[in-house]
Short mmCIF file of C-alpha atoms in Angstrom, two decimals:
data_model
loop_
_atom_site.label_atom_id
_atom_site.label_comp_id
_atom_site.label_asym_id
_atom_site.label_seq_id
_atom_site.Cartn_x
_atom_site.Cartn_y
_atom_site.Cartn_z
CA MET A 1 -5.02 117.92 -58.22
CA HIS A 2 -1.25 117.36 -58.43
CA ALA A 3 -1.22 119.45 -61.61
CA ILE A 4 -3.01 122.26 -59.78
CA ARG A 5 -0.60 121.92 -56.85
CA ASP A 6 2.35 122.17 -59.23
CA GLY A 7 0.97 125.21 -61.04
CA LEU A 8 0.45 123.30 -64.30
CA TRP A 9 -3.35 123.59 -64.59
CA ARG A 10 -5.00 127.02 -64.83
CA ALA A 11 -8.38 126.80 -66.52
CA PRO A 12 -10.37 130.04 -66.81
CA LEU A 13 -13.50 130.47 -64.69
CA PRO A 14 -16.78 130.03 -66.55
CA SER A 15 -19.83 132.20 -65.87
CA PRO A 16 -21.17 131.77 -62.33
CA GLU A 17 -24.12 129.40 -61.91
CA ARG A 18 -25.38 130.80 -58.60
CA ARG A 19 -24.66 132.98 -55.62
CA ILE A 20 -24.34 131.87 -52.01
CA GLU A 21 -23.33 133.58 -48.80
CA VAL A 22 -20.41 131.36 -47.73
CA ALA A 23 -18.27 128.89 -49.69
CA VAL A 24 -15.94 126.72 -47.60
CA ILE A 25 -13.11 125.05 -49.50
CA GLY A 26 -11.95 121.94 -47.68
CA SER A 27 -13.76 119.79 -45.12
CA GLY A 28 -11.01 118.99 -42.68
CA LEU A 29 -11.52 119.95 -39.06
CA ALA A 30 -11.15 123.69 -39.72
CA GLY A 31 -13.50 123.76 -42.71
CA LEU A 32 -16.12 121.67 -40.93
CA ALA A 33 -15.84 123.89 -37.85
CA VAL A 34 -16.46 127.02 -39.93
CA ALA A 35 -19.50 125.47 -41.59
CA ALA A 36 -20.86 124.01 -38.34
CA LEU A 37 -20.63 127.38 -36.60
CA LEU A 38 -22.29 129.11 -39.58
CA ARG A 39 -24.80 126.35 -40.20
CA ASP A 40 -27.73 128.77 -40.44
CA ARG A 41 -26.16 130.65 -43.35
CA ASP A 42 -26.58 129.88 -47.05
CA LEU A 43 -23.38 127.88 -47.48
CA LEU A 44 -21.66 125.06 -49.34
CA VAL A 45 -18.61 123.05 -48.35
CA PHE A 46 -16.44 121.76 -51.22
CA GLU A 47 -14.43 118.59 -50.60
CA ARG A 48 -12.24 116.81 -53.13
CA GLU A 49 -12.45 113.42 -51.39
CA THR A 50 -15.47 111.14 -51.16
CA GLU A 51 -16.10 111.95 -47.50
CA PRO A 52 -15.39 114.90 -45.21
CA GLY A 53 -12.85 114.89 -42.39
CA GLY A 54 -9.44 115.61 -43.91
CA VAL A 55 -6.91 113.65 -41.86
CA ALA A 56 -9.56 113.14 -39.15
CA LYS A 57 -11.22 110.07 -40.64
CA SER A 58 -11.88 106.61 -39.27
CA ALA A 59 -12.85 103.12 -40.35
CA ARG A 60 -13.98 99.89 -38.70
CA TRP A 61 -12.75 96.32 -38.61
CA ARG A 62 -15.37 93.97 -37.21
CA ASP A 63 -16.65 96.04 -34.24
CA VAL A 64 -13.44 98.03 -33.62
CA ASP A 65 -13.43 101.67 -34.71
CA TYR A 66 -9.97 103.00 -35.46
CA ALA A 67 -8.42 106.29 -36.60
CA LEU A 68 -6.98 106.71 -40.08
CA GLY A 69 -5.00 109.75 -39.00
CA SER A 70 -5.53 112.33 -36.27
CA ALA A 71 -6.17 110.47 -33.01
CA TYR A 72 -6.43 112.57 -29.83
CA ILE A 73 -6.80 116.03 -28.31
CA VAL A 74 -5.10 117.74 -25.39
CA ASP A 75 -6.50 121.17 -24.55
CA LEU A 76 -9.93 121.40 -22.91
CA SER A 77 -9.60 125.00 -21.81
CA GLU A 78 -11.69 127.73 -23.46
CA PRO A 79 -12.62 128.00 -26.27
CA PHE A 80 -12.06 124.31 -26.97
CA SER A 81 -14.26 122.78 -24.27
CA GLU A 82 -17.16 125.03 -25.28
CA PHE A 83 -16.70 123.97 -28.88
CA TYR A 84 -16.91 120.26 -28.00
CA GLU A 85 -19.98 120.92 -25.87
CA THR A 86 -21.62 122.61 -28.86
CA LEU A 87 -21.08 119.40 -30.82
CA GLY A 88 -22.50 117.26 -28.02
CA LEU A 89 -19.15 115.56 -27.45
CA ALA A 90 -17.73 114.62 -24.07
CA PRO A 91 -14.00 113.91 -24.49
CA ARG A 92 -12.82 111.05 -22.29
CA ALA A 93 -9.39 111.09 -20.70
CA VAL A 94 -7.12 108.23 -21.72
CA GLY A 95 -6.38 106.09 -18.69
CA GLU A 96 -3.03 106.33 -16.97
CA PRO A 97 -0.37 105.33 -17.75
CA VAL A 98 -1.00 106.68 -21.24
CA ASP A 99 2.08 105.39 -23.02
CA ARG A 100 5.33 103.51 -22.82
CA VAL A 101 8.69 103.52 -24.56
CA LEU A 102 9.78 100.32 -26.27
CA SER A 103 13.47 99.56 -26.74
CA GLY A 104 13.03 96.48 -28.93
CA VAL A 105 15.20 94.49 -26.53
CA GLY A 106 13.45 91.57 -24.92
CA GLY A 107 12.83 91.96 -21.20
CA GLU A 108 13.89 95.60 -21.06
CA GLY A 109 11.32 97.88 -19.46
CA ASP A 110 10.43 101.48 -20.17
CA PRO A 111 13.71 103.39 -19.72
CA ARG A 112 11.87 106.43 -18.36
CA GLY A 113 11.40 104.51 -15.13
CA GLY A 114 15.00 103.27 -15.09
CA ARG A 115 18.12 104.64 -16.75
CA TRP A 116 16.30 107.73 -18.05
CA ARG A 117 14.57 108.55 -14.78
CA ASN A 118 16.59 111.66 -13.95
CA ALA A 119 16.72 113.02 -17.50
CA TYR A 120 13.01 112.47 -18.05
CA GLY A 121 12.21 114.04 -14.68
CA ALA A 122 14.24 117.11 -15.66
CA LEU A 123 12.34 117.37 -18.97
CA LYS A 124 8.98 117.16 -17.20
CA ALA A 125 10.06 119.79 -14.66
CA LEU A 126 11.20 122.16 -17.43
CA LEU A 127 7.93 121.78 -19.34
CA ARG A 128 5.91 122.22 -16.15
CA ARG A 129 7.76 125.44 -15.33
CA LEU A 130 7.13 126.80 -18.82
CA ALA A 131 3.46 125.79 -18.75
CA ASP A 132 2.91 127.50 -15.41
CA GLY A 133 4.60 130.74 -16.48
CA PRO A 134 3.49 133.71 -18.60
CA ASP A 135 5.74 132.81 -21.53
CA PHE A 136 4.34 129.44 -22.52
CA PRO A 137 4.27 129.11 -26.36
CA THR A 138 0.53 129.18 -26.74
CA ILE A 139 -2.13 128.57 -29.34
CA PRO A 140 -3.33 131.01 -30.65
CA ILE A 141 0.08 132.32 -31.64
CA ALA A 142 -1.25 135.90 -31.83
CA ARG A 143 -1.17 135.96 -28.02
CA ALA A 144 2.46 134.86 -27.70
CA SER A 145 4.82 136.87 -25.52
CA GLU A 146 8.17 138.07 -26.85
CA SER A 147 9.94 135.48 -24.67
CA ALA A 148 7.78 132.71 -26.13
CA LEU A 149 8.44 133.96 -29.66
CA ALA A 150 12.18 133.72 -28.97
CA LEU A 151 11.70 129.94 -28.80
CA ASP A 152 10.59 129.96 -32.43
CA ARG A 153 14.08 131.07 -33.48
CA LEU A 154 15.58 127.90 -32.00
CA SER A 155 15.19 124.26 -32.85
CA LEU A 156 13.72 122.08 -30.13
CA PHE A 157 17.00 120.16 -30.05
CA ASP A 158 19.08 123.30 -29.45
CA PHE A 159 16.68 124.64 -26.84
CA LEU A 160 16.60 121.44 -24.81
CA ARG A 161 20.36 120.96 -24.98
CA GLY A 162 20.74 124.56 -23.79
CA GLU A 163 18.53 123.62 -20.85
CA HIS A 164 20.82 120.63 -20.16
CA ILE A 165 18.23 117.99 -20.97
CA GLY A 166 19.97 114.63 -21.28
CA GLY A 167 20.91 113.53 -24.78
CA GLU A 168 19.63 110.00 -24.12
CA LEU A 169 16.07 111.32 -24.55
CA PHE A 170 16.49 112.53 -28.10
CA GLY A 171 15.72 109.21 -29.74
CA LEU A 172 12.29 109.36 -28.15
CA LEU A 173 11.91 113.07 -28.88
CA ASP A 174 12.77 112.48 -32.53
CA ALA A 175 10.09 109.79 -32.78
CA TYR A 176 7.57 112.08 -31.11
CA CYS A 177 8.40 115.07 -33.31
CA LEU A 178 8.28 112.97 -36.48
CA SER A 179 4.89 111.58 -35.54
CA ALA A 180 3.34 114.85 -34.35
CA LEU A 181 5.23 117.62 -36.15
CA GLY A 182 6.69 116.05 -39.28
CA ALA A 183 10.45 116.11 -38.64
CA PRO A 184 13.09 115.25 -35.98
CA ALA A 185 13.71 117.55 -33.01
CA ALA A 186 16.65 119.29 -34.71
CA GLU A 187 14.30 120.47 -37.49
CA ILE A 188 11.37 121.57 -35.30
CA SER A 189 10.70 125.00 -33.82
CA ALA A 190 11.17 124.99 -30.05
CA TYR A 191 7.92 126.98 -29.83
CA ALA A 192 5.96 124.17 -31.48
CA GLY A 193 7.93 121.43 -29.76
CA VAL A 194 7.40 122.81 -26.26
CA ASN A 195 3.72 123.42 -26.95
CA PHE A 196 3.22 119.82 -28.06
CA LEU A 197 5.49 118.15 -25.51
CA SER A 198 3.70 119.85 -22.63
CA GLU A 199 1.13 117.07 -22.95
CA ILE A 200 3.45 114.73 -21.02
CA ASN A 201 2.39 116.59 -17.87
CA THR A 202 -1.33 116.62 -18.65
CA SER A 203 -4.16 114.31 -19.58
CA ILE A 204 -4.91 113.53 -23.20
CA TYR A 205 -8.41 112.78 -24.50
CA ALA A 206 -9.55 110.46 -27.25
CA PHE A 207 -12.63 109.01 -28.89
CA PRO A 208 -12.87 105.43 -30.24
CA ARG A 209 -12.78 106.82 -33.79
CA GLY A 210 -9.98 109.25 -33.01
CA ASN A 211 -10.70 112.81 -34.09
CA ALA A 212 -13.06 111.52 -36.76
CA ALA A 213 -15.66 111.67 -33.97
CA SER A 214 -15.43 115.47 -34.01
CA ALA A 215 -15.47 115.57 -37.82
CA ARG A 216 -18.57 113.38 -37.99
CA ALA A 217 -20.37 115.42 -35.34
CA MET A 218 -19.67 118.62 -37.28
CA ALA A 219 -20.71 117.10 -40.62
CA ALA A 220 -23.98 115.90 -39.05
CA ARG A 221 -24.62 119.36 -37.60
CA ILE A 222 -24.11 120.93 -41.03
CA SER A 223 -26.36 118.41 -42.76
CA ARG A 224 -29.15 118.81 -40.20
CA ALA A 225 -29.34 122.47 -41.20
CA GLY A 226 -29.83 121.49 -44.84
CA GLU A 227 -29.04 118.44 -46.96
CA GLY A 228 -26.53 118.70 -49.77
CA ARG A 229 -24.42 121.37 -48.11
CA ILE A 230 -21.25 119.24 -48.18
CA VAL A 231 -20.35 118.63 -51.82
CA THR A 232 -17.86 115.76 -52.08
CA GLY A 233 -15.83 114.85 -55.13
CA ALA A 234 -15.60 118.60 -55.82
CA ALA A 235 -12.16 119.97 -56.69
CA VAL A 236 -11.68 123.72 -56.33
CA TYR A 237 -9.06 124.99 -58.77
CA ALA A 238 -9.40 128.79 -58.53
CA ILE A 239 -10.62 131.52 -56.21
CA GLU A 240 -10.81 135.15 -57.25
CA PRO A 241 -11.26 137.47 -54.26
CA ALA A 242 -13.23 140.70 -54.41
CA ASP A 243 -12.82 143.74 -52.16
CA GLU A 244 -16.55 144.32 -52.45
CA GLY A 245 -19.31 142.15 -53.81
CA TYR A 246 -18.72 138.45 -54.41
CA ALA A 247 -15.69 136.20 -54.73
CA ARG A 248 -15.70 133.73 -57.60
CA VAL A 249 -14.95 130.05 -56.90
CA GLY A 250 -14.04 127.73 -59.76
CA TRP A 251 -14.43 124.00 -59.26
CA PHE A 252 -15.11 120.77 -61.12
CA ASP A 253 -16.47 117.32 -60.43
CA ALA A 254 -13.37 115.23 -59.71
CA LEU A 255 -14.50 112.71 -62.33
CA HIS A 256 -14.99 115.42 -64.97
CA PRO A 257 -12.13 117.94 -64.81
CA ALA A 258 -12.82 119.06 -68.39
CA ALA A 259 -16.14 120.60 -67.31
CA PRO A 260 -15.27 123.44 -64.89
CA ARG A 261 -18.01 125.22 -62.98
CA CYS A 262 -18.22 128.47 -61.03
CA LEU A 263 -20.23 130.15 -58.31
CA GLU A 264 -20.08 133.44 -56.46
CA ALA A 265 -19.85 133.77 -52.69
CA ARG A 266 -20.12 136.73 -50.37
CA TRP A 267 -17.41 135.02 -48.31
CA ALA A 268 -15.01 132.28 -49.37
CA VAL A 269 -13.16 130.43 -46.62
CA VAL A 270 -10.12 128.47 -47.80
CA ALA A 271 -9.75 125.68 -45.25
CA ALA A 272 -7.04 123.89 -47.22
CA PRO A 273 -3.30 123.57 -46.48
CA TYR A 274 -1.38 126.70 -47.39
CA PHE A 275 0.78 124.92 -49.99
CA PHE A 276 -2.42 124.30 -51.97
CA ALA A 277 -4.31 127.46 -51.04
CA GLY A 278 -1.45 129.49 -52.49
CA ARG A 279 -1.96 127.75 -55.84
CA ILE A 280 -5.68 128.39 -56.16
CA LEU A 281 -5.78 132.02 -54.99
CA ARG A 282 -5.75 134.31 -58.02
CA GLY A 283 -5.03 138.00 -58.28
CA VAL A 284 -3.26 138.34 -54.91
CA ASP A 285 0.31 139.40 -54.10
CA PRO A 286 2.58 136.73 -55.67
CA ALA A 287 5.14 137.24 -52.90
CA VAL A 288 2.51 136.07 -50.39
CA THR A 289 1.45 133.01 -52.37
CA ALA A 290 5.12 132.15 -53.01
CA LYS A 291 5.67 132.09 -49.24
CA MET A 292 2.60 129.90 -48.78
CA THR A 293 3.65 127.37 -51.42
CA SER A 294 7.21 127.17 -50.08
CA LEU A 295 6.12 125.76 -46.70
CA ARG A 296 7.27 122.17 -46.16
CA GLN A 297 4.81 119.33 -45.69
CA GLY A 298 5.55 115.91 -44.19
CA SER A 299 4.53 112.64 -45.80
CA TYR A 300 3.02 109.85 -43.79
CA LEU A 301 1.63 106.35 -43.76
CA VAL A 302 -0.79 104.86 -41.24
CA ALA A 303 -1.08 101.08 -40.98
CA ASN A 304 -4.06 99.75 -39.07
CA CYS A 305 -3.03 96.22 -38.15
CA CYS A 306 -5.98 93.91 -37.55
CA PHE A 307 -5.42 90.91 -35.25
CA GLU A 308 -7.50 87.85 -34.48
CA GLY A 309 -6.92 86.29 -31.10
CA PRO A 310 -6.71 87.47 -27.49
CA PRO A 311 -5.73 91.17 -27.40
CA PRO A 312 -2.52 92.00 -25.52
CA ASP A 313 -2.63 94.36 -22.55
CA LEU A 314 -1.13 97.45 -24.21
CA ARG A 315 -0.98 101.11 -23.29
CA TYR A 316 -2.81 103.63 -25.45
CA ASP A 317 0.39 104.78 -27.22
CA ASN A 318 3.54 102.69 -27.66
CA TRP A 319 6.73 104.44 -28.80
CA ALA A 320 9.35 102.44 -30.70
CA LEU A 321 12.80 103.71 -29.78
CA GLY A 322 15.10 103.57 -32.81
CA ALA A 323 12.59 101.98 -35.18
CA GLN A 324 13.16 103.03 -38.79
CA SER A 325 9.77 102.29 -40.32
CA PHE A 326 7.33 103.66 -37.72
CA SER A 327 7.24 105.96 -34.71
CA ASP A 328 4.45 104.67 -32.50
CA ALA A 329 1.47 102.33 -32.32
CA VAL A 330 -1.87 103.25 -30.75
CA ASN A 331 -4.08 100.60 -29.19
CA ALA A 332 -7.43 101.33 -30.86
CA THR A 333 -9.49 99.79 -28.05
CA ALA A 334 -7.69 101.49 -25.15
CA VAL A 335 -10.31 104.26 -25.10
CA VAL A 336 -13.22 101.80 -25.04
CA PRO A 337 -14.57 100.92 -21.56
CA ALA A 338 -12.97 97.67 -20.41
CA ALA A 339 -16.29 95.80 -20.28
CA GLU A 340 -16.97 96.64 -23.94
CA ARG A 341 -13.62 95.66 -25.41
CA PRO A 342 -13.58 92.63 -27.72
CA LYS A 343 -12.02 89.49 -26.30
CA ASP A 344 -10.84 87.82 -29.51
CA HIS A 345 -9.68 90.57 -31.86
CA SER A 346 -7.94 93.96 -31.80
CA VAL A 347 -6.48 96.73 -33.94
CA LEU A 348 -3.19 98.61 -33.64
CA THR A 349 -2.97 101.97 -35.41
CA VAL A 350 0.67 102.31 -36.44
CA TYR A 351 2.03 105.73 -37.42
CA ALA A 352 4.84 105.71 -39.98
CA PRO A 353 6.11 109.19 -40.92
CA PHE A 354 8.77 109.41 -43.61
CA ARG A 355 11.99 111.11 -42.58
CA ASP A 356 12.44 112.35 -46.15
CA PRO A 357 9.05 113.73 -47.26
CA ARG A 358 9.91 113.80 -50.98
CA ALA A 359 11.12 110.21 -51.00
CA GLY A 360 8.07 109.25 -48.96
CA ARG A 361 5.70 110.89 -51.44
CA ALA A 362 7.41 109.05 -54.29
CA ARG A 363 6.94 105.72 -52.51
CA LEU A 364 3.31 106.49 -51.70
CA LEU A 365 2.65 107.47 -55.30
CA ALA A 366 4.22 104.22 -56.53
CA GLY A 367 1.57 102.42 -54.48
CA ASP A 368 3.40 99.16 -53.73
CA ARG A 369 1.33 98.27 -50.68
CA ALA A 370 3.22 95.09 -49.83
CA ALA A 371 6.56 96.93 -49.90
CA LEU A 372 5.13 99.69 -47.70
CA ALA A 373 3.63 97.32 -45.14
CA ALA A 374 6.43 94.73 -44.86
CA PRO A 375 9.04 96.74 -42.88
CA ILE A 376 6.33 98.11 -40.57
CA VAL A 377 5.09 94.63 -39.72
CA GLU A 378 8.65 93.34 -39.30
CA GLU A 379 9.57 96.04 -36.81
CA LEU A 380 6.23 95.72 -35.08
CA ARG A 381 7.09 92.09 -34.36
CA ARG A 382 10.37 93.20 -32.83
CA PHE A 383 9.07 96.06 -30.68
CA LEU A 384 5.64 94.65 -29.79
CA PRO A 385 6.04 90.87 -29.81
CA GLU A 386 3.18 90.53 -27.32
CA ALA A 387 0.77 91.73 -30.01
CA PHE A 388 1.60 88.57 -31.95
CA GLY A 389 1.90 86.23 -28.96
CA GLY A 390 -1.57 84.69 -28.98
CA ALA A 391 -2.95 86.47 -32.02
CA ARG A 392 -2.61 86.39 -35.79
CA LEU A 393 -2.15 89.44 -37.99
CA VAL A 394 -5.01 89.23 -40.49
CA GLU A 395 -4.54 92.45 -42.43
CA ALA A 396 -2.56 95.69 -42.51
CA ARG A 397 -4.85 98.44 -43.81
CA LEU A 398 -2.80 101.30 -45.21
CA THR A 399 -3.83 104.93 -45.34
CA ARG A 400 -1.57 107.20 -47.38
CA TRP A 401 -1.02 110.88 -46.65
CA GLY A 402 1.20 112.43 -49.30
CA HIS A 403 1.07 115.86 -47.63
CA HIS A 404 0.15 114.88 -44.11
CA HIS A 405 0.74 118.16 -42.33
CA LEU A 406 2.89 121.24 -42.09
CA ILE A 407 6.43 120.72 -40.79
CA ALA A 408 6.77 123.10 -37.84
CA ALA A 409 10.32 124.20 -38.67
CA PRO A 410 12.18 126.92 -36.72
CA GLY A 411 10.75 130.30 -37.68
CA ILE A 412 7.34 128.87 -38.56
CA VAL A 413 5.46 130.94 -35.96
CA ALA A 414 7.05 134.18 -37.17
CA THR A 415 6.23 133.22 -40.75
CA MET A 416 2.58 132.45 -40.02
CA ARG A 417 2.11 135.59 -37.91
CA ALA A 418 3.39 137.67 -40.83
CA LEU A 419 1.27 136.06 -43.54
CA PRO A 420 -2.11 137.72 -44.23
CA LYS A 421 -5.23 135.61 -43.73
CA ARG A 422 -7.66 137.88 -45.52
CA PHE A 423 -7.73 138.81 -49.19
CA GLY A 424 -10.80 140.97 -49.71
CA ASN A 425 -13.68 138.62 -48.96
CA VAL A 426 -11.54 135.48 -49.02
CA LEU A 427 -10.37 134.18 -45.64
CA LEU A 428 -7.78 131.52 -44.83
CA ALA A 429 -8.77 129.10 -42.07
CA HIS A 430 -6.53 126.06 -41.68
CA SER A 431 -4.34 124.69 -38.89
CA ASP A 432 -1.34 125.80 -40.97
CA GLY A 433 -2.20 129.33 -39.89
CA GLN A 434 -0.99 128.53 -36.36
CA GLY A 435 2.18 126.85 -37.60
CA MET A 436 1.31 123.64 -35.76
CA PRO A 437 -0.74 120.67 -37.02
CA ALA A 438 -3.07 120.46 -34.03
CA VAL A 439 -6.82 120.15 -33.59
CA GLU A 440 -6.61 123.25 -31.44
CA SER A 441 -4.95 125.13 -34.33
CA ALA A 442 -7.82 124.20 -36.65
CA ILE A 443 -10.45 125.35 -34.14
CA VAL A 444 -8.69 128.67 -33.47
CA GLU A 445 -8.44 129.38 -37.19
CA ALA A 446 -12.11 128.50 -37.72
CA LEU A 447 -13.28 130.71 -34.86
CA SER A 448 -11.29 133.63 -36.27
CA ALA A 449 -12.86 133.26 -39.73
CA VAL A 450 -16.35 132.93 -38.27
CA GLU A 451 -15.86 136.08 -36.17
CA THR A 452 -14.82 138.05 -39.28
CA ILE A 453 -17.85 136.83 -41.25
CA LYS A 454 -20.27 137.61 -38.43
CA LYS A 455 -18.88 141.11 -38.13
CA GLY A 456 -19.47 141.53 -41.85
#
């Protein structure tokens, strides 16, 4: 797959084995949403990994479910609430207070309630004013006003400094932007930054498995309409669009790359990150695919730290101010009703984005798990000593994301609005299309592709 990504592997397509109506390439949230909404069609979903979900996967330690990546949602307006209802999901608001900021200095409380009170209040007031006005930087980006689009030309850092937001907040904002958007505030579009940061004035919603709950509900909905519709271990290496007739999709069993296969589809939906989609699309404008493959992706590590002993009383999300090896730690049981939480074990989901994505990918590829985990655990002891007070760290389970998500750099919204999402009967449907790595982005992109297919 790295050879395909790097343009070093271009096998020809063999003769097609069969025809189907819809082929979905990628089973992250967008791909699963497309297939779930078209479940009555003759379709197949191709997934390179051994299970669907993309970055919305989960695992379990003892009886604690925890996220391996994407953890919570924010927007329950239309069309998102209707979508969750279709899946039979009832998102639960995370209890207040949702989070806290950790300084790493013993005895020092959350600075937002002390020395940052005025600056943080000014930030909340600014975001509230923007959210209540007509120029909020919205998802979908196609609906953005000209004033909102002007934010995309600025970095979040420059925008907030221009609004006289106190500089003392930028350590926290950098941690937030790294965790959610792939880079520090100075490298993030103000459009994306304001959209994401608006959550500090609203409720957030989470499932015990994180967003894997949505992925599993969609996969089950697809399978109920017909077994074998999600093909795992299937690597798509080429897609040839057609203006009329059928697109050709070339793929191989991940264990047998020397035996390529092919099918034809009336519609092919590429629900894969743009940096990869641009490599597998054939016969389209090279200037377009060059733009797609030039987009920057963050690299990321998630460490689920499993503890035996009495769980500490932690907020849902815990931000480490100035930590070098991780940005925040989510309490995996905070979304479980209090009466159902375990009394003698717990899990912390620790998010560790790399500030230099290329260096991060090199370290992830090297695979030295002990070297990756050690600095995270060391800083976790400093910032969250209460997690270790009466408990013992049993294991740090590492999940590696070499291309975690799109970096929402300044200009990203303009770039994504300009890029085509249809090439004959091949459609792009991935959160990248909204320029922001959000669940809402994935759903919007899926709904757009489904509407096009239904219109024929």
